[in-house]
């Protein structure tokens, strides 16, 4: 078996070696008292540092911007409803056909931002 | 639900679990809790803006912590006072506080830049060797040897401070 290099003890501790090498170091640790003492010191310090690093964590207040669609939806919905009610009150638009055309026009206009959103989203952009 | 909504939701789901560790990571660099919070907020906005260009085959954790690191560096440059705490000041802080986290951050702050960087990525960002290698643009074998040397240096510095 190849001798255990000091840096390999760190990698063994972190579980970052191949399974074969892990097994070899396992075996070396059972027979080599000096190596075991070195590893135990490393492991003990690692436990303390992990606990200390965990103690340093805290929950930061982070605000993410709302997407355009989320901002747009309730506003646009309110505009559509108000416009439709207003149109129904105008005698000229009381006619069902004209009202239906107006309804479709508004629906089309309201869909355009979403369409633009999807197109822009899929367009390649640099970081 | 629009694709923007779903991407935002995906981003949020990936980001939320990393926020506490990000705050600790930023704190370890900036040594100021409020600045750390600012750095994480800026990083979140920057990451959100660039999430469309994030390669889904890569590690989100590594990508995110690289952004947090850059935001911390920007804040250090903007506020030199945060990055130039004297060694005496750090020693004093560590000796008068029983806080293990403060002691660890102080001890790391006294090491070489290479050792500081790799220890923060390991302990505060909890990155794997592969992720550290990608972040620092060094081979995984170098990560192993550099991290080991950094650990030995840290152990020595911790003994001095305690």
PDB file of N, CA, C and O in Angstrom, chain B residues 7-63:
ATOM      1  N   UNK B   7     -39.362  30.520 -12.917  1.00  0.00           N
ATOM      2  CA  UNK B   7     -37.915  30.691 -12.720  1.00  0.00           C
ATOM      3  C   UNK B   7     -37.632  31.380 -11.391  1.00  0.00           C
ATOM      4  O   UNK B   7     -36.686  31.041 -10.702  1.00  0.00           O
ATOM      5  N   UNK B   8     -38.496  32.360 -11.075  1.00  0.00           N
ATOM      6  CA  UNK B   8     -38.304  33.059  -9.806  1.00  0.00           C
ATOM      7  C   UNK B   8     -38.503  32.096  -8.637  1.00  0.00           C
ATOM      8  O   UNK B   8     -37.745  32.117  -7.669  1.00  0.00           O
ATOM      9  N   UNK B   9     -39.514  31.232  -8.791  1.00  0.00           N
ATOM     10  CA  UNK B   9     -39.793  30.255  -7.742  1.00  0.00           C
ATOM     11  C   UNK B   9     -38.626  29.270  -7.609  1.00  0.00           C
ATOM     12  O   UNK B   9     -38.204  28.944  -6.498  1.00  0.00           O
ATOM     13  N   UNK B  10     -38.100  28.848  -8.750  1.00  0.00           N
ATOM     14  CA  UNK B  10     -36.966  27.921  -8.752  1.00  0.00           C
ATOM     15  C   UNK B  10     -35.745  28.572  -8.090  1.00  0.00           C
ATOM     16  O   UNK B  10     -35.068  27.961  -7.265  1.00  0.00           O
ATOM     17  N   UNK B  11     -35.518  29.842  -8.451  1.00  0.00           N
ATOM     18  CA  UNK B  11     -34.391  30.581  -7.888  1.00  0.00           C
ATOM     19  C   UNK B  11     -34.544  30.680  -6.367  1.00  0.00           C
ATOM     20  O   UNK B  11     -33.606  30.424  -5.609  1.00  0.00           O
ATOM     21  N   UNK B  12     -35.744  31.041  -5.950  1.00  0.00           N
ATOM     22  CA  UNK B  12     -36.017  31.216  -4.533  1.00  0.00           C
ATOM     23  C   UNK B  12     -35.818  29.901  -3.765  1.00  0.00           C
ATOM     24  O   UNK B  12     -35.239  29.888  -2.676  1.00  0.00           O
ATOM     25  N   UNK B  13     -36.284  28.802  -4.366  1.00  0.00           N
ATOM     26  CA  UNK B  13     -36.151  27.497  -3.708  1.00  0.00           C
ATOM     27  C   UNK B  13     -34.684  27.082  -3.565  1.00  0.00           C
ATOM     28  O   UNK B  13     -34.297  26.468  -2.579  1.00  0.00           O
ATOM     29  N   UNK B  14     -33.884  27.444  -4.556  1.00  0.00           N
ATOM     30  CA  UNK B  14     -32.456  27.103  -4.498  1.00  0.00           C
ATOM     31  C   UNK B  14     -31.724  28.006  -3.504  1.00  0.00           C
ATOM     32  O   UNK B  14     -30.817  27.572  -2.797  1.00  0.00           O
ATOM     33  N   UNK B  15     -32.144  29.263  -3.473  1.00  0.00           N
ATOM     34  CA  UNK B  15     -31.420  30.259  -2.679  1.00  0.00           C
ATOM     35  C   UNK B  15     -31.717  30.185  -1.174  1.00  0.00           C
ATOM     36  O   UNK B  15     -30.799  30.257  -0.354  1.00  0.00           O
ATOM     37  N   UNK B  16     -32.999  30.074  -0.824  1.00  0.00           N
ATOM     38  CA  UNK B  16     -33.405  30.182   0.589  1.00  0.00           C
ATOM     39  C   UNK B  16     -32.580  29.322   1.550  1.00  0.00           C
ATOM     40  O   UNK B  16     -32.124  29.820   2.582  1.00  0.00           O
ATOM     41  N   UNK B  17     -32.363  28.041   1.247  1.00  0.00           N
ATOM     42  CA  UNK B  17     -31.607  27.222   2.219  1.00  0.00           C
ATOM     43  C   UNK B  17     -30.155  27.658   2.388  1.00  0.00           C
ATOM     44  O   UNK B  17     -29.524  27.323   3.384  1.00  0.00           O
ATOM     45  N   UNK B  18     -29.641  28.423   1.402  1.00  0.00           N
ATOM     46  CA  UNK B  18     -28.223  28.823   1.462  1.00  0.00           C
ATOM     47  C   UNK B  18     -28.009  30.155   2.178  1.00  0.00           C
ATOM     48  O   UNK B  18     -26.862  30.541   2.443  1.00  0.00           O
ATOM     49  N   UNK B  19     -29.103  30.867   2.467  1.00  0.00           N
ATOM     50  CA  UNK B  19     -28.948  32.226   3.011  1.00  0.00           C
ATOM     51  C   UNK B  19     -28.211  32.294   4.358  1.00  0.00           C
ATOM     52  O   UNK B  19     -27.305  33.123   4.514  1.00  0.00           O
ATOM     53  N   UNK B  20     -28.556  31.441   5.343  1.00  0.00           N
ATOM     54  CA  UNK B  20     -27.826  31.544   6.611  1.00  0.00           C
ATOM     55  C   UNK B  20     -26.322  31.314   6.446  1.00  0.00           C
ATOM     56  O   UNK B  20     -25.511  32.067   6.994  1.00  0.00           O
ATOM     57  N   UNK B  21     -25.950  30.293   5.666  1.00  0.00           N
ATOM     58  CA  UNK B  21     -24.517  30.031   5.449  1.00  0.00           C
ATOM     59  C   UNK B  21     -23.870  31.177   4.683  1.00  0.00           C
ATOM     60  O   UNK B  21     -22.716  31.540   4.952  1.00  0.00           O
ATOM     61  N   UNK B  22     -24.620  31.770   3.753  1.00  0.00           N
ATOM     62  CA  UNK B  22     -24.095  32.907   2.985  1.00  0.00           C
ATOM     63  C   UNK B  22     -23.805  34.084   3.905  1.00  0.00           C
ATOM     64  O   UNK B  22     -22.792  34.779   3.743  1.00  0.00           O
ATOM     65  N   UNK B  23     -24.712  34.292   4.859  1.00  0.00           N
ATOM     66  CA  UNK B  23     -24.525  35.403   5.801  1.00  0.00           C
ATOM     67  C   UNK B  23     -23.279  35.163   6.650  1.00  0.00           C
ATOM     68  O   UNK B  23     -22.483  36.081   6.884  1.00  0.00           O
ATOM     69  N   UNK B  24     -23.093  33.919   7.084  1.00  0.00           N
ATOM     70  CA  UNK B  24     -21.894  33.576   7.866  1.00  0.00           C
ATOM     71  C   UNK B  24     -20.634  33.725   7.041  1.00  0.00           C
ATOM     72  O   UNK B  24     -19.616  34.238   7.524  1.00  0.00           O
ATOM     73  N   UNK B  25     -20.716  33.310   5.791  1.00  0.00           N
ATOM     74  CA  UNK B  25     -19.563  33.416   4.875  1.00  0.00           C
ATOM     75  C   UNK B  25     -19.187  34.886   4.670  1.00  0.00           C
ATOM     76  O   UNK B  25     -18.015  35.269   4.789  1.00  0.00           O
ATOM     77  N   UNK B  26     -20.211  35.703   4.379  1.00  0.00           N
ATOM     78  CA  UNK B  26     -19.961  37.139   4.164  1.00  0.00           C
ATOM     79  C   UNK B  26     -19.431  37.788   5.446  1.00  0.00           C
ATOM     80  O   UNK B  26     -18.536  38.630   5.413  1.00  0.00           O
ATOM     81  N   UNK B  27     -19.989  37.352   6.574  1.00  0.00           N
ATOM     82  CA  UNK B  27     -19.551  37.893   7.873  1.00  0.00           C
ATOM     83  C   UNK B  27     -18.076  37.578   8.119  1.00  0.00           C
ATOM     84  O   UNK B  27     -17.318  38.399   8.633  1.00  0.00           O
ATOM     85  N   UNK B  28     -17.671  36.362   7.705  1.00  0.00           N
ATOM     86  CA  UNK B  28     -16.275  35.961   7.934  1.00  0.00           C
ATOM     87  C   UNK B  28     -15.315  36.791   7.089  1.00  0.00           C
ATOM     88  O   UNK B  28     -14.155  36.982   7.461  1.00  0.00           O
ATOM     89  N   UNK B  29     -15.781  37.294   5.962  1.00  0.00           N
ATOM     90  CA  UNK B  29     -14.923  38.134   5.109  1.00  0.00           C
ATOM     91  C   UNK B  29     -14.959  39.583   5.584  1.00  0.00           C
ATOM     92  O   UNK B  29     -13.931  40.234   5.725  1.00  0.00           O
ATOM     93  N   UNK B  30     -16.178  40.072   5.837  1.00  0.00           N
ATOM     94  CA  UNK B  30     -16.346  41.509   6.119  1.00  0.00           C
ATOM     95  C   UNK B  30     -16.179  41.863   7.594  1.00  0.00           C
ATOM     96  O   UNK B  30     -15.933  43.026   7.919  1.00  0.00           O
ATOM     97  N   UNK B  31     -16.365  40.877   8.457  1.00  0.00           N
ATOM     98  CA  UNK B  31     -16.247  41.053   9.913  1.00  0.00           C
ATOM     99  C   UNK B  31     -17.230  42.097  10.432  1.00  0.00           C
ATOM    100  O   UNK B  31     -16.957  42.798  11.400  1.00  0.00           O
ATOM    101  N   UNK B  32     -18.355  42.201   9.763  1.00  0.00           N
ATOM    102  CA  UNK B  32     -19.393  43.149  10.177  1.00  0.00           C
ATOM    103  C   UNK B  32     -20.729  42.561   9.735  1.00  0.00           C
ATOM    104  O   UNK B  32     -20.937  42.295   8.551  1.00  0.00           O
ATOM    105  N   UNK B  33     -21.609  42.349  10.696  1.00  0.00           N
ATOM    106  CA  UNK B  33     -22.882  41.671  10.437  1.00  0.00           C
ATOM    107  C   UNK B  33     -23.770  42.465   9.467  1.00  0.00           C
ATOM    108  O   UNK B  33     -24.402  41.891   8.587  1.00  0.00           O
ATOM    109  N   UNK B  34     -23.789  43.791   9.635  1.00  0.00           N
ATOM    110  CA  UNK B  34     -24.656  44.599   8.767  1.00  0.00           C
ATOM    111  C   UNK B  34     -24.131  44.624   7.334  1.00  0.00           C
ATOM    112  O   UNK B  34     -24.906  44.537   6.382  1.00  0.00           O
ATOM    113  N   UNK B  35     -22.805  44.743   7.217  1.00  0.00           N
ATOM    114  CA  UNK B  35     -22.205  44.709   5.873  1.00  0.00           C
ATOM    115  C   UNK B  35     -22.439  43.341   5.232  1.00  0.00           C
ATOM    116  O   UNK B  35     -22.677  43.243   4.030  1.00  0.00           O
ATOM    117  N   UNK B  36     -22.373  42.303   6.060  1.00  0.00           N
ATOM    118  CA  UNK B  36     -22.596  40.944   5.544  1.00  0.00           C
ATOM    119  C   UNK B  36     -24.017  40.821   5.001  1.00  0.00           C
ATOM    120  O   UNK B  36     -24.248  40.236   3.944  1.00  0.00           O
ATOM    121  N   UNK B  37     -24.961  41.397   5.727  1.00  0.00           N
ATOM    122  CA  UNK B  37     -26.351  41.352   5.288  1.00  0.00           C
ATOM    123  C   UNK B  37     -26.517  42.115   3.960  1.00  0.00           C
ATOM    124  O   UNK B  37     -27.214  41.659   3.060  1.00  0.00           O
ATOM    125  N   UNK B  38     -25.844  43.269   3.867  1.00  0.00           N
ATOM    126  CA  UNK B  38     -25.886  44.049   2.623  1.00  0.00           C
ATOM    127  C   UNK B  38     -25.300  43.248   1.465  1.00  0.00           C
ATOM    128  O   UNK B  38     -25.826  43.264   0.353  1.00  0.00           O
ATOM    129  N   UNK B  39     -24.180  42.566   1.751  1.00  0.00           N
ATOM    130  CA  UNK B  39     -23.511  41.783   0.694  1.00  0.00           C
ATOM    131  C   UNK B  39     -24.434  40.670   0.196  1.00  0.00           C
ATOM    132  O   UNK B  39     -24.538  40.436  -1.018  1.00  0.00           O
ATOM    133  N   UNK B  40     -25.120  40.000   1.122  1.00  0.00           N
ATOM    134  CA  UNK B  40     -26.014  38.899   0.723  1.00  0.00           C
ATOM    135  C   UNK B  40     -27.205  39.454  -0.068  1.00  0.00           C
ATOM    136  O   UNK B  40     -27.622  38.862  -1.070  1.00  0.00           O
ATOM    137  N   UNK B  41     -27.717  40.608   0.369  1.00  0.00           N
ATOM    138  CA  UNK B  41     -28.829  41.225  -0.368  1.00  0.00           C
ATOM    139  C   UNK B  41     -28.397  41.592  -1.790  1.00  0.00           C
ATOM    140  O   UNK B  41     -29.099  41.304  -2.764  1.00  0.00           O
ATOM    141  N   UNK B  42     -27.230  42.198  -1.912  1.00  0.00           N
ATOM    142  CA  UNK B  42     -26.719  42.574  -3.247  1.00  0.00           C
ATOM    143  C   UNK B  42     -26.482  41.341  -4.100  1.00  0.00           C
ATOM    144  O   UNK B  42     -26.785  41.323  -5.291  1.00  0.00           O
ATOM    145  N   UNK B  43     -25.946  40.307  -3.460  1.00  0.00           N
ATOM    146  CA  UNK B  43     -25.678  39.060  -4.196  1.00  0.00           C
ATOM    147  C   UNK B  43     -26.981  38.435  -4.683  1.00  0.00           C
ATOM    148  O   UNK B  43     -27.052  37.927  -5.807  1.00  0.00           O
ATOM    149  N   UNK B  44     -28.014  38.504  -3.843  1.00  0.00           N
ATOM    150  CA  UNK B  44     -29.309  37.920  -4.224  1.00  0.00           C
ATOM    151  C   UNK B  44     -29.873  38.640  -5.449  1.00  0.00           C
ATOM    152  O   UNK B  44     -30.382  37.991  -6.378  1.00  0.00           O
ATOM    153  N   UNK B  45     -29.760  39.961  -5.460  1.00  0.00           N
ATOM    154  CA  UNK B  45     -30.269  40.730  -6.608  1.00  0.00           C
ATOM    155  C   UNK B  45     -29.445  40.428  -7.864  1.00  0.00           C
ATOM    156  O   UNK B  45     -29.994  40.242  -8.948  1.00  0.00           O
ATOM    157  N   UNK B  46     -28.119  40.369  -7.681  1.00  0.00           N
ATOM    158  CA  UNK B  46     -27.234  40.101  -8.821  1.00  0.00           C
ATOM    159  C   UNK B  46     -27.489  38.695  -9.377  1.00  0.00           C
ATOM    160  O   UNK B  46     -27.547  38.502 -10.584  1.00  0.00           O
ATOM    161  N   UNK B  47     -27.640  37.746  -8.476  1.00  0.00           N
ATOM    162  CA  UNK B  47     -27.882  36.357  -8.907  1.00  0.00           C
ATOM    163  C   UNK B  47     -29.241  36.249  -9.596  1.00  0.00           C
ATOM    164  O   UNK B  47     -29.388  35.555 -10.604  1.00  0.00           O
ATOM    165  N   UNK B  48     -30.229  36.945  -9.036  1.00  0.00           N
ATOM    166  CA  UNK B  48     -31.576  36.922  -9.620  1.00  0.00           C
ATOM    167  C   UNK B  48     -31.543  37.470 -11.048  1.00  0.00           C
ATOM    168  O   UNK B  48     -32.144  36.904 -11.961  1.00  0.00           O
ATOM    169  N   UNK B  49     -30.826  38.582 -11.216  1.00  0.00           N
ATOM    170  CA  UNK B  49     -30.728  39.209 -12.540  1.00  0.00           C
ATOM    171  C   UNK B  49     -30.033  38.294 -13.551  1.00  0.00           C
ATOM    172  O   UNK B  49     -30.323  38.353 -14.742  1.00  0.00           O
ATOM    173  N   UNK B  50     -29.100  37.481 -13.063  1.00  0.00           N
ATOM    174  CA  UNK B  50     -28.304  36.636 -13.967  1.00  0.00           C
ATOM    175  C   UNK B  50     -28.716  35.171 -13.961  1.00  0.00           C
ATOM    176  O   UNK B  50     -28.038  34.343 -14.566  1.00  0.00           O
ATOM    177  N   UNK B  51     -29.810  34.866 -13.272  1.00  0.00           N
ATOM    178  CA  UNK B  51     -30.210  33.465 -13.127  1.00  0.00           C
ATOM    179  C   UNK B  51     -30.512  32.814 -14.478  1.00  0.00           C
ATOM    180  O   UNK B  51     -30.309  31.614 -14.648  1.00  0.00           O
ATOM    181  N   UNK B  52     -30.970  33.628 -15.451  1.00  0.00           N
ATOM    182  CA  UNK B  52     -31.284  33.075 -16.781  1.00  0.00           C
ATOM    183  C   UNK B  52     -30.025  32.508 -17.443  1.00  0.00           C
ATOM    184  O   UNK B  52     -30.107  31.614 -18.279  1.00  0.00           O
ATOM    185  N   UNK B  53     -28.846  33.037 -17.067  1.00  0.00           N
ATOM    186  CA  UNK B  53     -27.608  32.556 -17.698  1.00  0.00           C
ATOM    187  C   UNK B  53     -26.898  31.492 -16.858  1.00  0.00           C
ATOM    188  O   UNK B  53     -25.822  31.029 -17.216  1.00  0.00           O
ATOM    189  N   UNK B  54     -27.519  31.117 -15.730  1.00  0.00           N
ATOM    190  CA  UNK B  54     -26.925  30.081 -14.881  1.00  0.00           C
ATOM    191  C   UNK B  54     -27.034  28.724 -15.580  1.00  0.00           C
ATOM    192  O   UNK B  54     -28.105  28.316 -16.010  1.00  0.00           O
ATOM    193  N   UNK B  55     -25.903  28.037 -15.690  1.00  0.00           N
ATOM    194  CA  UNK B  55     -25.847  26.718 -16.320  1.00  0.00           C
ATOM    195  C   UNK B  55     -26.376  25.683 -15.310  1.00  0.00           C
ATOM    196  O   UNK B  55     -25.734  25.421 -14.299  1.00  0.00           O
ATOM    197  N   UNK B  56     -27.545  25.111 -15.621  1.00  0.00           N
ATOM    198  CA  UNK B  56     -28.225  24.206 -14.678  1.00  0.00           C
ATOM    199  C   UNK B  56     -27.423  22.934 -14.397  1.00  0.00           C
ATOM    200  O   UNK B  56     -27.725  22.218 -13.438  1.00  0.00           O
ATOM    201  N   UNK B  57     -26.415  22.655 -15.233  1.00  0.00           N
ATOM    202  CA  UNK B  57     -25.616  21.447 -14.993  1.00  0.00           C
ATOM    203  C   UNK B  57     -24.529  21.720 -13.933  1.00  0.00           C
ATOM    204  O   UNK B  57     -23.918  20.794 -13.426  1.00  0.00           O
ATOM    205  N   UNK B  58     -24.324  23.005 -13.627  1.00  0.00           N
ATOM    206  CA  UNK B  58     -23.317  23.363 -12.624  1.00  0.00           C
ATOM    207  C   UNK B  58     -23.938  23.371 -11.232  1.00  0.00           C
ATOM    208  O   UNK B  58     -25.152  23.300 -11.076  1.00  0.00           O
ATOM    209  N   UNK B  59     -23.073  23.499 -10.234  1.00  0.00           N
ATOM    210  CA  UNK B  59     -23.552  23.548  -8.854  1.00  0.00           C
ATOM    211  C   UNK B  59     -24.062  24.961  -8.554  1.00  0.00           C
ATOM    212  O   UNK B  59     -23.318  25.935  -8.696  1.00  0.00           O
ATOM    213  N   UNK B  60     -25.328  25.027  -8.142  1.00  0.00           N
ATOM    214  CA  UNK B  60     -25.893  26.338  -7.806  1.00  0.00           C
ATOM    215  C   UNK B  60     -25.149  26.912  -6.596  1.00  0.00           C
ATOM    216  O   UNK B  60     -24.883  28.107  -6.541  1.00  0.00           O
ATOM    217  N   UNK B  61     -24.816  26.044  -5.652  1.00  0.00           N
ATOM    218  CA  UNK B  61     -24.124  26.478  -4.437  1.00  0.00           C
ATOM    219  C   UNK B  61     -22.812  27.192  -4.777  1.00  0.00           C
ATOM    220  O   UNK B  61     -22.523  28.262  -4.260  1.00  0.00           O
ATOM    221  N   UNK B  62     -22.043  26.574  -5.685  1.00  0.00           N
ATOM    222  CA  UNK B  62     -20.752  27.153  -6.058  1.00  0.00           C
ATOM    223  C   UNK B  62     -20.950  28.487  -6.791  1.00  0.00           C
ATOM    224  O   UNK B  62     -20.269  29.473  -6.530  1.00  0.00           O
ATOM    225  N   UNK B  63     -21.922  28.500  -7.712  1.00  0.00           N
ATOM    226  CA  UNK B  63     -22.232  29.715  -8.482  1.00  0.00           C
ATOM    227  C   UNK B  63     -22.652  30.845  -7.538  1.00  0.00           C
ATOM    228  O   UNK B  63     -22.185  31.976  -7.624  1.00  0.00           O
TER     229      UNK B  63
END
